[in-house]
Amino acid sequence: MTDLADLTIAQARAGLRDGSFTSIDLLDAAQRRAAVSEPHLHAYLTIDREGAREAAVAADRSIADGDTRPLVGIPIALKDNMVTKGVETTAGSQILAGWTPPYDGTAVRRLREAGAVIVGKTNLDEFAMGSSTENSAYGPTRNPWNTDTVPGGSSGGSAAVVAVGSALGAFGSDTGGSIRQPASLTGTVGAKPTYGLVSRYGLIAFASSLDQIGPIAQTVPDAATLLEAVAGWDPLDATSFHGDVPAISRSLDAGVGGLRIGVVRELVGSGIEPDVLGATQATIDRLADAGADVVELSVPAIEYALSAYYLIAPAECSSNLARFDGVRYGLRVDGATTEEMMAKTRADGFGPEVIRRILLGTYALSAGYYDAFYGQSQRVRTLLRRDFAAAYDQVDVLVSPTSPSTAFEIGSKTADPYTMYLSDICTIATNLAGDPAISVPVGLGNDRLPIGFQIMAPALGEEVMFRVAAEVERGAAFVERAQLATSEVVTP
Amino acid sequence: MTEWEAVIGLETHVELQTNSKMFCGCPVDFGDDPNTSVCPVCLALPGALPVPNEDAIEGILSIGDALNCTLTEHSLFYRKNYFYPDLPKNYQISQYTFPLCVDGRLEVDVDGEATTVGITRVHMEEDTGKSTHVGEGGRIHGADHTLLDFNRAGVPLVEVVTEPDIRSPEQARAYGMELQRIVRALGVSDARLEEGSMRFDANISVRPAGTEVLGTRTEVKNVNSLRSMQRAIAFEIERQIEVLESSGSIHQETRHWDEAAGVTRPGRTKEESEDYRYFQDPDLLPLQIDEAWRDRVVERRPELPAAKRARYRALGADQRTAELLVDAGDLAALYEGAVERGANARTVGIWLTGEVVRYLRSAGTDVGDTGLTAESLAELASMTDAGELSATAAKDVLAAVLAGEGAPRAVAEDRDLLQISDRSAIETEVAAVLDQHPEALERIRDGDTKPIGFLVGQVMRATGGKADPRMVQELIRGEANG
Amino acid sequence: MPLVLLLAAPVACTGTISDMPIDIDIARVAGLARIALTDDELAEYAAQLENILDHAERVQALPTEGVEPTSHPLPMVNAFRPDVVTGSLGRDEALAGAPEAEDGYFRVPRILDES
C-alpha cells in the first residue's frame, strides 16, 4: 500500500473525495514522515500540531458535507517568512525569535479559507537571503537526496519537505530564484508567478520590487493548484495585479504543438555544469519532438542581471529591514541609549549575510553613490525588460537550466559570498523583469542529484508557462524520489 | 551701520483630518489611550504593506490648488530613511522628486500691504508617533527613558514649503494665518498649532539690505502658536544680526524656540551629516493625477478666504470687518444668513464684530450657544432700519438676545424700548409742544436753528423718550418751514 | 550549441564610473545602517563589499543615457484605498511582542539624538 505521504495533491484530493482516507490520515502520514526525516533534514522550524489537527478535523467535516475544493484537507507547509497569526514566524532570523504575529498574511488567509491544513513553517536563509538555506539562524536544512548537500535556497525548507513528503505541497518566496533553485536541487516543481499575481501582504519583505510568493509541489498540476488558491488582487498590497488572473491550469494537457520556444543563449554557456547542459538539451529535443518550434535567441542584458540584482535587492533590503530595531517586537539587546540598543540589537540579531547586504544596500543608496549603483541598476532593469520584450516578440516562452549545478555540498560556497551569488545566474533576470518562471525536474546528474529545467514566460503568461511545464514533465517522466522519502532507507 | 534684511522660508506640516490613516485603516480620530489606534501597517510589523488613502491625496491636491500650485501629473512616493524610535519603519514614506503640487503662490496682506509668498512644493507624507521623555521634567536631555505611543504614526501629513520670500516676522505670521484659514476653509484640517495638527519650522538668515547672496541659515523649530512663531523669528533675526555685527559667524544648525525664556537654543549638533538615502518606495505605485481628477479638485474648491473677504467688502463691510468675519466662521455664517434675509450688511457687520464679539469674549462662549440666529439678527436690523429702535436700544436688545432672553421684538416690547414711529401720534405731540412754545417756532423761522434741539427734547420728554428723534426733528422743521 | 562565456566575460570598461576607485567609509555606512560592529568586523565587511562591487563594475560601464529606470516590474499606477476605518489591533495585542512596555506604551532607553 502506498504511504499517503507519497501522494500528489491531485491523488490526495481524489482519495479524500471518494472517502479512501481522511484529512487526518493525510496529516498523520505527513507528520510520521516528518518524524523520521526531520532529524536528518531540519526542514521545519515550527510544526503546528494543534493548529493542523484542528484544520484537518474541520476539513473532514467539510468534505463530509460535500466540499470538493482543491485544497481542502491537504497538508501543506509555509516558508517561515510568511506571517501566520498565532504561529511563531521568524524569517530564519534570531532578531524575530519568538515573535507570534497578530495577523495572517493574505496568501496564508486564502489558504486557510481554502481549507488547506498548514502543517508547519519551513526553514530558510535568514530573511530569504541566500541560495542554500545555510544562512538560517537556526541551522541549515539538508537535501533529502543527499544529506551532505544543500537543498538550495532560500526556500530550502519548503523544497525539502515536499521532496521528502512531510507535506504534500508548500509555499516559498522567490526574489532572485529562491523557489526555482531549491526546487531544481530537490527534484520538485517550483514556480515564481508574475510580480503582483500573489499578494505580498504578510510576506516579510526582502526586496519589495522582486519578492513573490509561489508554490513548490511534486508535480506541475499540483503547483498550478496551489498557485490558483493564492493568486489574485489584494486591496492590502498596492503592487498586486488588479485584473483577471491567468488561466493557470487550463492548458496543462494542451501539449506544445505550434508553440515557439526560445533557448536563451546566455544561459546555456560556460558556468553551467556539463550534465546540467546535457539534461537541458535533452529536454529541448523532446519539446521539439513534441511539436514545438525551438529557436535559440539572445537576451543580451541578462549578462548584467546578476550585478544589477546585487545592488537593487540589497538597497531595498537595507530599508525593509530597518524596522527590526528592538523597539516594538523581536530581539532587544540592552544599551544605555536607544541608539545603542538599536545598533547592538541589529548587530546581534542579524546574521553575517544579512548584515553584508544591509551594508551593501546602505552604501549603494547613500549620497554620491545612488546614481552610479542603484539608479544605474534600475536603468539596466529597463534594458533587460526591453530585451525580454523583444525575445517574446519571437517566441512564446524562453527556456534554460534552472541552476548551473546540482546540489552542492554544505559549506562548499560559504567562504566567498560572490560564489554563492552565482547560483542564481539563471533565475535572477525574470525577477528583475517581473515575469513568471517555473522549474521542472528533468533528470539526475552524474552525482545522482536532480536537475531542473526552467521555463520563463512574459508577464501574466502563466497559462502558456504551465502548459509547456506540463509537457516537460510528461516528457521527462521523472519518477525518482529522494533517498530519504523511500521508506526502506529510512531508519526511524 | 549695516542695514540688515531677513530672508525667511517656512516649512509647514498640516495633519489631514481624514477618517483613516494615510496607509492603513486605523482611525485618525483617537483618544488619549496610547497605542489603541495601531495595526500591523502603522506599527511596521513584519510583512505589512502600505496602501495610500485616496481622500488624503484628494486633500493635498485641494491644498495645492488653493495655493495656486501646478498639480503634478506624475508623482512618486519615496522612502526617507533614518532611524528614530518614533518612526516605526525607520523610514518615512514621503515625496522627493515629483511631489504632488509645485510652483504655487499665496497673497498675504501685511499691514494693509499686499505681498506674495512663493510656494515651492506641497507634498504628502505620514506623521510619526509621539515620544514622552520620563524624568528630568520631560525634557529629552537627561531623561531616564522614553515612552512611545504610535497612535499618531501614519496620520496623513502635508508639508507646504515656501520660497525664501518672507522678509519679516509679521509677514511670516500673516502667511501662517492665511495658510491656516485656507486649510480650514477647505475642511481638510483643524490646523491647530497648540495641538500639533499644524506645525511650522522657519529657515532664517540675514544679509545686508540690497545684497542678493543668501546668508547662512538656521532652522527654528518648536513654535506652537503663530504668536510664538513671530517672536521666535524676531528673536532669531536679532540674534543673527548681533552675531554678525560682533564679527561672529552663523552656523547652519537647528535651533529650538524656548517659549518661556523667549530665546532660541541650539539643538545637539550631529557628528554625521544627514543622509536620508531617498529612493522610490517599491511598495507603492506611481501616482497619476489625470486631467479629470485635477478638474474635479478645481470644481470642488470652496470659496477661499481671500474671495470671501472680497465679497464681504463688496457687500459694504470694511476691510477689518471682512477679515474678522472670515476668521470667525460661525459669525460669517450669521452674517451671510442675516444679509440673505435682507438685513443691512454694514449694520450687521458692525454688530457682529463689535457687540457680539465682546459679548462672546466676556461670556467665554461660542455664538452657537447663544440665542443669536440669522433670523433674529435680520429682525433686529429691520427694526432699527424702520426707526423702531434707537441705536442704543438696539445694543441692549442684542445683548438680551445673546443672553437667550428671546427674539428681538419680544425683548424690545418687554423692556418697552420700542420707539413711537406712528407719525400721526408724534404729530399730535409735536403740535402740543409747539403750541406751548410759539416764540421758539418764531426764532426758527427767523433762521435760528438752536431751538430745534430744545423742542425735540420737549417732545421726547412728553413721549417718555419713545419717539423717534429723527422723525420729531423732521416734523418740527416741517412746521417751521410750512 | 554556442557557448558564451557568461562569467568570464571581459568587463567592457567604456565609462568613467567604472574607473572610480571603490573606497567605502564602512564605519559611516554601519552608522547609517545602525549596526554596532567591531573594527575587525568592519574591515572584513569592507573587503567583501569591495569584492562584490568590483563585480558590479560591468553594470556601471553599460551606457544607459536616456534610459528610464524601472522601479516596478508592471506598468501600473494609482492603487488607493477608500478612506474607511477598518479597525486596529487591541492594545494588548499591539504590545504583546514588545521587548519592554509600560502603562500601555512601548518603552525604550533614553534617546540621545534629536531628530
Short mmCIF file of C-alpha atoms in Angstrom, two decimals, chain A residues 61-397:
data_model
loop_
_atom_site.label_atom_id
_atom_site.label_comp_id
_atom_site.label_asym_id
_atom_site.label_seq_id
_atom_site.Cartn_x
_atom_site.Cartn_y
_atom_site.Cartn_z
CA ARG A 61 -16.29 17.73 8.37
CA SER A 62 -16.43 19.97 5.35
CA ILE A 63 -15.56 17.13 2.96
CA ALA A 64 -18.31 15.04 4.53
CA ASP A 65 -20.65 17.89 3.66
CA GLY A 66 -19.57 17.66 0.04
CA ASP A 67 -16.74 20.17 -0.06
CA THR A 68 -14.63 19.37 -3.12
CA ARG A 69 -12.46 22.45 -3.27
CA PRO A 70 -8.98 21.53 -4.48
CA LEU A 71 -7.01 22.20 -1.30
CA VAL A 72 -9.50 21.25 1.38
CA GLY A 73 -7.83 18.85 3.78
CA ILE A 74 -4.44 18.92 2.00
CA PRO A 75 -1.38 19.18 4.30
CA ILE A 76 0.88 21.98 3.17
CA ALA A 77 3.89 23.81 4.61
CA LEU A 78 4.77 27.51 4.55
CA LYS A 79 8.14 29.19 4.40
CA ASP A 80 8.76 30.90 7.70
CA ASN A 81 8.81 34.37 6.17
CA MET A 82 5.05 34.09 5.61
CA VAL A 83 3.26 35.68 8.53
CA THR A 84 0.90 33.30 10.35
CA LYS A 85 -1.41 34.50 13.09
CA GLY A 86 -0.69 32.77 16.36
CA VAL A 87 2.15 30.66 14.94
CA GLU A 88 5.72 31.77 15.55
CA THR A 89 7.22 33.44 12.48
CA THR A 90 10.97 34.09 12.46
CA ALA A 91 12.10 34.53 8.84
CA GLY A 92 15.00 32.34 9.93
CA SER A 93 16.41 35.18 11.98
CA GLN A 94 17.42 35.50 15.60
CA ILE A 95 16.00 39.02 15.57
CA LEU A 96 12.46 37.58 15.33
CA ALA A 97 12.93 34.62 17.66
CA GLY A 98 9.68 34.01 19.50
CA TRP A 99 7.61 36.50 17.53
CA THR A 100 3.99 35.40 17.32
CA PRO A 101 2.20 37.52 14.70
CA PRO A 102 -1.23 39.01 15.48
CA TYR A 103 -2.28 38.65 11.84
CA ASP A 104 -2.28 36.35 8.81
CA GLY A 105 -0.73 37.35 5.53
CA THR A 106 -3.14 37.40 2.58
CA ALA A 107 -1.80 34.20 0.96
CA VAL A 108 -1.96 32.43 4.33
CA ARG A 109 -5.50 33.63 4.90
CA ARG A 110 -6.56 32.44 1.45
CA LEU A 111 -5.02 29.02 2.10
CA ARG A 112 -6.82 28.70 5.42
CA GLU A 113 -10.06 29.79 3.76
CA ALA A 114 -9.46 27.21 1.02
CA GLY A 115 -9.42 24.54 3.72
CA ALA A 116 -5.71 23.72 3.48
CA VAL A 117 -4.08 22.15 6.55
CA ILE A 118 -0.97 24.08 7.49
CA VAL A 119 1.50 21.54 8.87
CA GLY A 120 4.20 23.99 9.86
CA LYS A 121 6.73 26.64 8.96
CA THR A 122 9.82 25.77 6.97
CA ASN A 123 13.44 26.77 7.26
CA LEU A 124 15.02 29.40 5.02
CA ASP A 125 18.09 31.51 4.63
CA GLU A 126 17.68 34.37 7.06
CA PHE A 127 15.18 36.85 5.56
CA ALA A 128 15.34 34.77 2.36
CA MET A 129 18.88 35.96 1.68
CA GLY A 130 20.83 33.06 0.33
CA SER A 131 20.85 30.17 -2.08
CA SER A 132 21.47 27.20 0.20
CA THR A 133 19.43 27.56 3.42
CA GLU A 134 22.75 27.55 5.25
CA ASN A 135 22.17 31.15 6.37
CA SER A 136 19.36 30.27 8.73
CA ALA A 137 19.97 31.41 12.28
CA TYR A 138 18.50 28.06 13.34
CA GLY A 139 20.94 25.89 11.42
CA PRO A 140 20.97 24.60 7.85
CA THR A 141 18.46 22.36 6.13
CA ARG A 142 19.84 19.33 4.31
CA ASN A 143 18.88 17.91 0.97
CA PRO A 144 16.79 14.72 1.25
CA TRP A 145 18.55 13.35 -1.84
CA ASN A 146 21.90 13.52 -0.12
CA THR A 147 22.16 14.99 3.34
CA ASP A 148 25.72 16.15 2.74
CA THR A 149 24.38 18.62 0.21
CA VAL A 150 22.26 21.73 0.45
CA PRO A 151 18.61 21.79 -0.67
CA GLY A 152 19.19 25.16 -2.32
CA GLY A 153 17.63 28.30 -1.04
CA SER A 154 16.31 30.40 0.23
CA SER A 155 13.12 28.27 0.25
CA GLY A 156 15.20 25.16 1.00
CA GLY A 157 12.94 24.03 3.82
CA SER A 158 9.79 24.17 1.66
CA ALA A 159 11.54 22.30 -1.16
CA ALA A 160 12.87 19.65 1.21
CA VAL A 161 9.52 18.92 2.88
CA VAL A 162 7.86 18.42 -0.50
CA ALA A 163 10.74 16.25 -1.74
CA VAL A 164 10.60 14.07 1.36
CA GLY A 165 6.81 14.01 1.69
CA SER A 166 6.39 15.67 5.08
CA ALA A 167 3.92 17.98 3.30
CA LEU A 168 2.13 17.40 0.02
CA GLY A 169 2.81 20.93 -1.13
CA ALA A 170 4.49 24.05 0.12
CA PHE A 171 4.92 27.74 -0.48
CA GLY A 172 8.13 29.66 -0.74
CA SER A 173 9.15 33.10 -1.83
CA ASP A 174 11.30 33.95 -4.80
CA THR A 175 13.33 37.16 -5.01
CA GLY A 176 16.14 36.00 -7.28
CA GLY A 177 15.39 32.31 -7.69
CA SER A 178 14.59 31.27 -4.14
CA ILE A 179 11.74 28.96 -5.19
CA ARG A 180 13.07 27.66 -8.50
CA GLN A 181 16.65 26.93 -7.49
CA PRO A 182 15.75 24.81 -4.42
CA ALA A 183 13.05 23.08 -6.49
CA SER A 184 15.73 22.27 -9.02
CA LEU A 185 18.10 20.95 -6.35
CA THR A 186 15.43 18.77 -4.69
CA GLY A 187 13.68 17.32 -7.74
CA THR A 188 10.47 19.27 -7.15
CA VAL A 189 8.43 21.73 -9.19
CA GLY A 190 8.70 25.36 -8.14
CA ALA A 191 7.04 28.39 -9.71
CA LYS A 192 7.62 32.11 -9.36
CA PRO A 193 4.47 33.86 -10.57
CA THR A 194 4.29 37.19 -12.34
CA TYR A 195 5.16 40.01 -9.94
CA GLY A 196 1.89 41.17 -8.40
CA LEU A 197 -0.08 37.98 -9.07
CA VAL A 198 0.17 36.85 -5.43
CA SER A 199 -0.23 39.41 -2.66
CA ARG A 200 2.92 40.21 -0.70
CA TYR A 201 0.86 41.33 2.31
CA GLY A 202 2.23 39.27 5.15
CA LEU A 203 5.38 38.19 3.34
CA ILE A 204 8.30 39.51 5.37
CA ALA A 205 9.92 41.74 2.80
CA PHE A 206 13.41 41.17 1.47
CA ALA A 207 13.36 43.16 -1.79
CA SER A 208 9.87 44.52 -2.37
CA SER A 209 10.09 45.03 -6.12
CA LEU A 210 11.31 41.45 -6.66
CA ASP A 211 9.67 39.28 -3.97
CA GLN A 212 6.89 36.90 -4.98
CA ILE A 213 5.24 34.04 -3.14
CA GLY A 214 4.92 30.85 -5.16
CA PRO A 215 4.27 27.11 -4.88
CA ILE A 216 6.56 24.11 -4.57
CA ALA A 217 4.98 20.75 -5.38
CA GLN A 218 5.75 17.29 -6.65
CA THR A 219 4.04 17.87 -10.00
CA VAL A 220 3.21 20.68 -12.38
CA PRO A 221 -0.58 20.28 -11.93
CA ASP A 222 -0.14 20.37 -8.15
CA ALA A 223 1.89 23.57 -8.44
CA ALA A 224 -0.88 25.05 -10.58
CA THR A 225 -3.49 24.07 -7.98
CA LEU A 226 -1.51 25.67 -5.18
CA LEU A 227 -0.92 28.85 -7.14
CA GLU A 228 -4.57 29.18 -8.09
CA ALA A 229 -5.52 29.14 -4.43
CA VAL A 230 -3.50 32.24 -3.60
CA ALA A 231 -3.40 34.26 -6.86
CA GLY A 232 -5.45 37.38 -7.34
CA TRP A 233 -5.77 41.02 -6.47
CA ASP A 234 -5.46 42.06 -2.84
CA PRO A 235 -6.53 45.52 -1.67
CA LEU A 236 -3.86 45.28 1.05
CA ASP A 237 -1.00 45.15 -1.45
CA ALA A 238 -0.79 48.24 -3.66
CA THR A 239 1.50 46.40 -6.05
CA SER A 240 -0.80 43.44 -6.54
CA PHE A 241 -2.17 42.97 -10.03
CA HIS A 242 -5.70 44.30 -10.39
CA GLY A 243 -7.03 42.32 -13.30
CA ASP A 244 -8.01 38.88 -14.48
CA VAL A 245 -5.89 36.06 -13.10
CA PRO A 246 -4.39 33.99 -15.91
CA ALA A 247 -5.99 30.59 -16.52
CA ILE A 248 -3.10 28.85 -14.83
CA SER A 249 -4.22 25.23 -15.22
CA ARG A 250 -6.46 25.49 -18.29
CA SER A 251 -3.94 24.26 -20.85
CA LEU A 252 -1.98 21.69 -18.86
CA ASP A 253 -2.96 18.95 -21.30
CA ALA A 254 -2.71 21.04 -24.47
CA GLY A 255 0.82 19.98 -25.43
CA VAL A 256 3.34 22.25 -27.14
CA GLY A 257 2.39 21.73 -30.78
CA GLY A 258 2.78 25.02 -32.61
CA LEU A 259 4.36 26.83 -29.67
CA ARG A 260 7.55 28.75 -30.25
CA ILE A 261 10.20 28.05 -27.64
CA GLY A 262 13.35 30.13 -27.30
CA VAL A 263 16.55 28.81 -25.76
CA VAL A 264 18.34 31.66 -24.01
CA ARG A 265 21.84 31.62 -25.45
CA GLU A 266 23.34 33.46 -22.46
CA LEU A 267 22.12 30.75 -20.07
CA VAL A 268 23.36 27.66 -21.82
CA GLY A 269 27.04 28.54 -21.88
CA SER A 270 30.07 28.29 -19.69
CA GLY A 271 29.45 28.28 -16.00
CA ILE A 272 26.78 25.60 -16.40
CA GLU A 273 27.84 22.07 -15.50
CA PRO A 274 28.02 19.68 -18.45
CA ASP A 275 25.45 17.20 -17.11
CA VAL A 276 23.04 20.06 -16.47
CA LEU A 277 23.58 21.27 -20.04
CA GLY A 278 23.06 17.74 -21.27
CA ALA A 279 19.76 17.31 -19.47
CA THR A 280 18.71 20.74 -20.70
CA GLN A 281 19.46 19.83 -24.30
CA ALA A 282 17.63 16.51 -23.98
CA THR A 283 14.58 18.33 -22.68
CA ILE A 284 14.71 20.85 -25.51
CA ASP A 285 14.96 17.99 -28.01
CA ARG A 286 11.88 16.34 -26.50
CA LEU A 287 9.96 19.62 -26.76
CA ALA A 288 10.90 19.86 -30.43
CA ASP A 289 9.81 16.25 -30.89
CA ALA A 290 6.51 17.10 -29.24
CA GLY A 291 5.86 19.69 -31.93
CA ALA A 292 7.33 22.88 -30.56
CA ASP A 293 9.21 25.24 -32.81
CA VAL A 294 12.55 25.65 -30.98
CA VAL A 295 14.90 28.51 -31.70
CA GLU A 296 17.95 29.84 -29.93
CA LEU A 297 17.99 33.51 -29.20
CA SER A 298 19.78 36.11 -27.17
CA VAL A 299 18.65 38.24 -24.26
CA PRO A 300 21.82 40.32 -24.07
CA ALA A 301 21.09 42.28 -20.88
CA ILE A 302 20.92 39.01 -18.92
CA GLU A 303 24.68 39.31 -18.60
CA TYR A 304 24.14 42.33 -16.40
CA ALA A 305 21.27 40.93 -14.38
CA LEU A 306 23.28 39.40 -11.56
CA SER A 307 25.21 42.58 -10.86
CA ALA A 308 22.13 44.77 -11.08
CA TYR A 309 20.28 42.38 -8.77
CA TYR A 310 23.04 42.50 -6.17
CA LEU A 311 22.63 46.27 -5.95
CA ILE A 312 18.83 46.55 -6.17
CA ALA A 313 17.97 43.77 -3.74
CA PRO A 314 20.41 44.91 -1.01
CA ALA A 315 19.28 48.53 -1.42
CA GLU A 316 15.65 47.61 -0.86
CA CYS A 317 16.52 45.20 1.96
CA SER A 318 18.57 47.84 3.78
CA SER A 319 15.38 49.88 4.08
CA ASN A 320 12.94 46.98 4.56
CA LEU A 321 14.93 45.57 7.45
CA ALA A 322 15.27 48.91 9.23
CA ARG A 323 12.11 48.12 11.22
CA PHE A 324 13.92 45.43 13.17
CA ASP A 325 15.21 47.73 15.86
CA GLY A 326 14.32 46.21 19.23
CA VAL A 327 11.54 48.73 19.91
CA ARG A 328 8.21 47.08 19.08
CA TYR A 329 8.88 43.35 18.73
CA GLY A 330 11.60 40.78 18.46
CA LEU A 331 15.02 40.72 20.00
CA ARG A 332 16.35 43.55 22.14
CA VAL A 333 19.93 43.82 23.32
CA ASP A 334 20.16 46.38 26.11
CA GLY A 335 22.03 49.62 25.66
CA ALA A 336 22.43 52.81 27.67
CA THR A 337 20.60 54.79 24.99
CA THR A 338 18.03 53.88 22.40
CA GLU A 339 20.60 54.41 19.65
CA GLU A 340 23.00 51.98 21.30
CA MET A 341 20.21 49.49 21.99
CA MET A 342 19.19 49.54 18.33
CA ALA A 343 22.73 49.17 16.99
CA LYS A 344 23.54 46.29 19.35
CA THR A 345 20.22 44.58 18.72
CA ARG A 346 20.78 44.68 14.98
CA ALA A 347 24.40 43.55 15.27
CA ASP A 348 23.42 40.54 17.39
CA GLY A 349 20.08 39.81 15.78
CA PHE A 350 21.15 39.70 12.14
CA GLY A 351 23.49 37.08 10.69
CA PRO A 352 26.53 37.96 8.56
CA GLU A 353 24.85 37.60 5.15
CA VAL A 354 22.02 39.90 6.20
CA ILE A 355 24.43 42.45 7.63
CA ARG A 356 26.52 42.24 4.48
CA ARG A 357 23.53 43.00 2.30
CA ILE A 358 22.24 45.78 4.55
CA LEU A 359 25.67 47.43 4.43
CA LEU A 360 25.91 46.97 0.68
CA GLY A 361 22.44 48.43 0.15
CA THR A 362 23.02 51.31 2.55
CA TYR A 363 26.18 52.16 0.68
CA ALA A 364 24.51 51.85 -2.72
CA LEU A 365 21.77 54.29 -1.69
CA SER A 366 23.98 56.79 0.08
CA ALA A 367 24.61 60.27 -1.21
CA GLY A 368 27.08 60.38 -4.04
CA TYR A 369 26.72 56.72 -4.97
CA TYR A 370 22.99 56.43 -5.60
CA ASP A 371 23.10 57.12 -9.30
CA ALA A 372 26.15 55.00 -10.08
CA PHE A 373 24.77 51.99 -8.22
CA TYR A 374 21.03 52.00 -7.58
CA GLY A 375 19.98 54.35 -10.36
CA GLN A 376 22.14 52.59 -12.92
CA SER A 377 20.82 49.18 -11.85
CA GLN A 378 17.23 50.33 -12.28
CA ARG A 379 18.09 51.54 -15.78
CA VAL A 380 19.70 48.19 -16.54
CA ARG A 381 16.42 46.68 -15.45
CA THR A 382 14.69 48.67 -18.16
CA LEU A 383 17.17 47.37 -20.73
CA LEU A 384 16.51 43.85 -19.51
CA ARG A 385 12.75 44.28 -19.84
CA ARG A 386 13.24 45.60 -23.37
CA ASP A 387 15.38 42.61 -24.28
CA PHE A 388 12.82 40.21 -22.85
CA ALA A 389 10.04 42.02 -24.71
CA ALA A 390 11.98 41.67 -27.93
CA ALA A 391 12.50 37.96 -27.25
CA TYR A 392 8.81 37.42 -26.51
CA ASP A 393 8.01 39.05 -29.84
CA GLN A 394 9.60 35.98 -31.38
CA VAL A 395 8.71 33.15 -29.01
CA ASP A 396 6.02 32.14 -26.52
CA VAL A 397 8.35 31.00 -23.76
#
